[in-house]
PDB file of C-alpha atoms in Angstrom:
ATOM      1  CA  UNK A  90    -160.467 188.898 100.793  1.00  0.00           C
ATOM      2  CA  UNK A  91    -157.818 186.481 102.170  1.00  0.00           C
ATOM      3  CA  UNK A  92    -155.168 188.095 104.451  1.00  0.00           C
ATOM      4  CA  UNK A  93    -152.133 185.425 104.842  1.00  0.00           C
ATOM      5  CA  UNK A  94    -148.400 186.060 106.613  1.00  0.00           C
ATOM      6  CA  UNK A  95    -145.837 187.250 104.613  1.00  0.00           C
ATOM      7  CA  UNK A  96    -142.782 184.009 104.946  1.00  0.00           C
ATOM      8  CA  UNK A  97    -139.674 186.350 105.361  1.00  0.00           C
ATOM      9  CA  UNK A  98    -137.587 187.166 108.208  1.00  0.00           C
ATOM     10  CA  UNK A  99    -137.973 189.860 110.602  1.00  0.00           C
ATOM     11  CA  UNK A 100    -136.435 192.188 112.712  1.00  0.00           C
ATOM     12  CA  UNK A 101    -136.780 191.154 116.500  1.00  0.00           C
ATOM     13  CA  UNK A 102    -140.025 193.153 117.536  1.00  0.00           C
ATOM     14  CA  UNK A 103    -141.140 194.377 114.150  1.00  0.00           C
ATOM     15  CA  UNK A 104    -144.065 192.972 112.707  1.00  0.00           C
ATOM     16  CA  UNK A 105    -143.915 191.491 109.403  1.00  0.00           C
ATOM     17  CA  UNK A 106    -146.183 192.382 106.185  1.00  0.00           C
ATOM     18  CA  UNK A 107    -148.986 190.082 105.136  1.00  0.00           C
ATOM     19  CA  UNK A 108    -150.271 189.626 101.970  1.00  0.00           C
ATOM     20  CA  UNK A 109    -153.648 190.478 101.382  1.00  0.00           C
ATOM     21  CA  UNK A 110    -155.250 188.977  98.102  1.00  0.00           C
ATOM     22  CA  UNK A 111    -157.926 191.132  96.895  1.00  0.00           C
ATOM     23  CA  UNK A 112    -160.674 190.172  94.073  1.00  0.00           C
ATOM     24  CA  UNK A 113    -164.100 190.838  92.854  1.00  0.00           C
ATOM     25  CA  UNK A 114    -166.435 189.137  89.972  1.00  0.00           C
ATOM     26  CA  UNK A 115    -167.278 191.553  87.742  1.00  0.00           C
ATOM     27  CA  UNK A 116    -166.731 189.315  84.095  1.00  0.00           C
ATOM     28  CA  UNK A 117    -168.334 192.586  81.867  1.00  0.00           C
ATOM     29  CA  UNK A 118    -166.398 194.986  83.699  1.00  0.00           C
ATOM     30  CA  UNK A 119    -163.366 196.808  81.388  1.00  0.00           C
ATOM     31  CA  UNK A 120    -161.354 197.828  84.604  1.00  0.00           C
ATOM     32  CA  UNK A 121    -161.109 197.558  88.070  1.00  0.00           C
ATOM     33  CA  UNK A 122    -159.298 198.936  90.805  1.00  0.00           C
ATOM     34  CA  UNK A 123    -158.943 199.000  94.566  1.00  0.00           C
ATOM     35  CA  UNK A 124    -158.384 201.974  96.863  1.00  0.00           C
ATOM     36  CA  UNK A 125    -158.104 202.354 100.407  1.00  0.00           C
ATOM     37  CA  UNK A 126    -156.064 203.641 103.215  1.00  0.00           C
ATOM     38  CA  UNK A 127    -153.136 201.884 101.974  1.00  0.00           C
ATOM     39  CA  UNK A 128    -152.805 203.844  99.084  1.00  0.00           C
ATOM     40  CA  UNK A 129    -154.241 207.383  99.971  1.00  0.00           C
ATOM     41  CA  UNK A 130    -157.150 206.507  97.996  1.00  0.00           C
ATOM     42  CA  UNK A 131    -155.920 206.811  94.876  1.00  0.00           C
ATOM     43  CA  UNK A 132    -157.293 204.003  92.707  1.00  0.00           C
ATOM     44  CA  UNK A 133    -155.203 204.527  89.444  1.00  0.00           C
ATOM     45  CA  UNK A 134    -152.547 202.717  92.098  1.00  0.00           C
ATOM     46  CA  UNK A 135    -153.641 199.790  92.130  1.00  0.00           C
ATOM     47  CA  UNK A 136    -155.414 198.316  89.157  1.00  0.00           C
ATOM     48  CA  UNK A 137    -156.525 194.626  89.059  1.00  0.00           C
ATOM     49  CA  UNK A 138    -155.708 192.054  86.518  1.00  0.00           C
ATOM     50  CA  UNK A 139    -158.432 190.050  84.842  1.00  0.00           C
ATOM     51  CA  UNK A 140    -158.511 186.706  85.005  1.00  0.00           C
ATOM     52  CA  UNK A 141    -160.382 183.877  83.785  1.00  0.00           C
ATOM     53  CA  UNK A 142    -164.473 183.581  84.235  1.00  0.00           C
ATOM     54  CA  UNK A 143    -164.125 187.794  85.023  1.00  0.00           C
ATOM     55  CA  UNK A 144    -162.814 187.761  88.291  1.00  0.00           C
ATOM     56  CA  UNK A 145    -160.246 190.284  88.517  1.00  0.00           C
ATOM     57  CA  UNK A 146    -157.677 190.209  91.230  1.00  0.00           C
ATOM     58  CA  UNK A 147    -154.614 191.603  92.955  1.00  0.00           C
ATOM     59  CA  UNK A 148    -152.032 190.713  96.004  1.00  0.00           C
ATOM     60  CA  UNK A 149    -150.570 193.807  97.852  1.00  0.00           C
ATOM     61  CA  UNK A 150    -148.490 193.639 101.249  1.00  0.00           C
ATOM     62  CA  UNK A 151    -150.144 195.337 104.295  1.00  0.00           C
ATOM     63  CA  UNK A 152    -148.761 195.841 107.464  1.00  0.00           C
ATOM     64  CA  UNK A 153    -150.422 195.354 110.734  1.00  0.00           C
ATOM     65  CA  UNK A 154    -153.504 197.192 110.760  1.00  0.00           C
ATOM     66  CA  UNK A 155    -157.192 198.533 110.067  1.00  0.00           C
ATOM     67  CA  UNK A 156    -158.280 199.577 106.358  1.00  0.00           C
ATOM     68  CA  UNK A 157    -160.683 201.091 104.539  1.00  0.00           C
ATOM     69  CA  UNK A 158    -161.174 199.997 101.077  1.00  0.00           C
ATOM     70  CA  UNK A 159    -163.520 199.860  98.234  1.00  0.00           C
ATOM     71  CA  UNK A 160    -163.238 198.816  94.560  1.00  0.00           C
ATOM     72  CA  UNK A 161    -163.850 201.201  91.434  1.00  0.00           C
ATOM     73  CA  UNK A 162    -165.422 199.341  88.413  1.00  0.00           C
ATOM     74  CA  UNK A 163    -165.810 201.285  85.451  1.00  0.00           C
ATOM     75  CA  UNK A 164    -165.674 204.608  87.070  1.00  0.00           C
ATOM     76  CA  UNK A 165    -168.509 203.238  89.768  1.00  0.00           C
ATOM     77  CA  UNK A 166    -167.555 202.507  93.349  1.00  0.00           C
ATOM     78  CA  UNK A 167    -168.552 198.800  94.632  1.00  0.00           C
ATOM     79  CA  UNK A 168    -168.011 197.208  98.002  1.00  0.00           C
ATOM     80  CA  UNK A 169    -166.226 193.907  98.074  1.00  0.00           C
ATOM     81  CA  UNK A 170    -168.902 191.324  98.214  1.00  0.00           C
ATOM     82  CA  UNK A 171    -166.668 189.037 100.609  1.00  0.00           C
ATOM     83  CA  UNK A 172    -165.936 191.500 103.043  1.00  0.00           C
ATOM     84  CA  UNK A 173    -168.317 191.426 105.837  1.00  0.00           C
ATOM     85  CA  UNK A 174    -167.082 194.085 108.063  1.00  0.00           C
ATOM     86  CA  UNK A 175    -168.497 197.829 106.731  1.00  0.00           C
ATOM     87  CA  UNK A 176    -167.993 201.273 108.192  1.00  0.00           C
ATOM     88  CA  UNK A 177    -169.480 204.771 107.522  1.00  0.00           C
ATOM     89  CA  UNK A 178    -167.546 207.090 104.944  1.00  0.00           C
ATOM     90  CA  UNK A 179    -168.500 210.742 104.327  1.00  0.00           C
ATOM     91  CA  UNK A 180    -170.326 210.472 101.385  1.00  0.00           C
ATOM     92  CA  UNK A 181    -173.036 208.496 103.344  1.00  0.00           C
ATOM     93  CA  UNK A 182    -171.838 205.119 101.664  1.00  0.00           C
ATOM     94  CA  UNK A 183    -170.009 202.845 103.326  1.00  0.00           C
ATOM     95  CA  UNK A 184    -166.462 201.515 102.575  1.00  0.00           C
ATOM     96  CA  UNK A 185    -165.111 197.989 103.555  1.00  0.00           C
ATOM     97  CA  UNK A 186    -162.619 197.042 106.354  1.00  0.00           C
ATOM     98  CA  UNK A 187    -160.022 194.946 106.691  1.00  0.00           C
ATOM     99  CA  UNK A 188    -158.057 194.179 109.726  1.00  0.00           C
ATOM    100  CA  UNK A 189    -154.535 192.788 109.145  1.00  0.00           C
ATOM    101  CA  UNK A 190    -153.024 191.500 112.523  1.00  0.00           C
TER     102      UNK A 190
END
């Protein structure tokens, strides 16, 4: 998970988007997709694209803030390997979290 800042202009006093650049190994895998906070869970949202040695991967712009997240390979839920920070969710899992400042 890399979280960088977004180069355009602002408003005075509003903070700006960042890209956050999401991906996960998975070189048998036949889809994956993220879902999170940022997209009401809903993974059919936000599908990644496959790239070369399997690693599948997608940018999205995130405002200033905490999210949960998790990826859904082949109908399976996984945890992003490279996030270290982890929270509770209500299916006694837990889902990753991301805090873009």
């Amino acid at each position: 998970m890399v979280v960088k800042k977004e180069a355009k202009g602002t408003a005075a006093g509003r903070k700006s988007a960042k890209k956050a650049a999401f991906s996960l190994r998975a070189p048998d895998a036949q889809s994956v997709q993220l879902a999170g906070d940022f997209n009401s869970w809903d993974p059919s949202v936000n599908p990644l694209k496959k790239y070369a040695k399997g690693v599948w991967k997608i940018n999205l712009n995130l405002s200033p803030g905490r999210y949960e997240y998790r990826f859904l390979v082949d109908g399976q839920w996984q945890n992003d390997p490279q996030c270290s920070e982890h929270v509770a969710n209500p299916f006694g899992e837990e889902n990753c979290l991301l805090i873009v400042d």
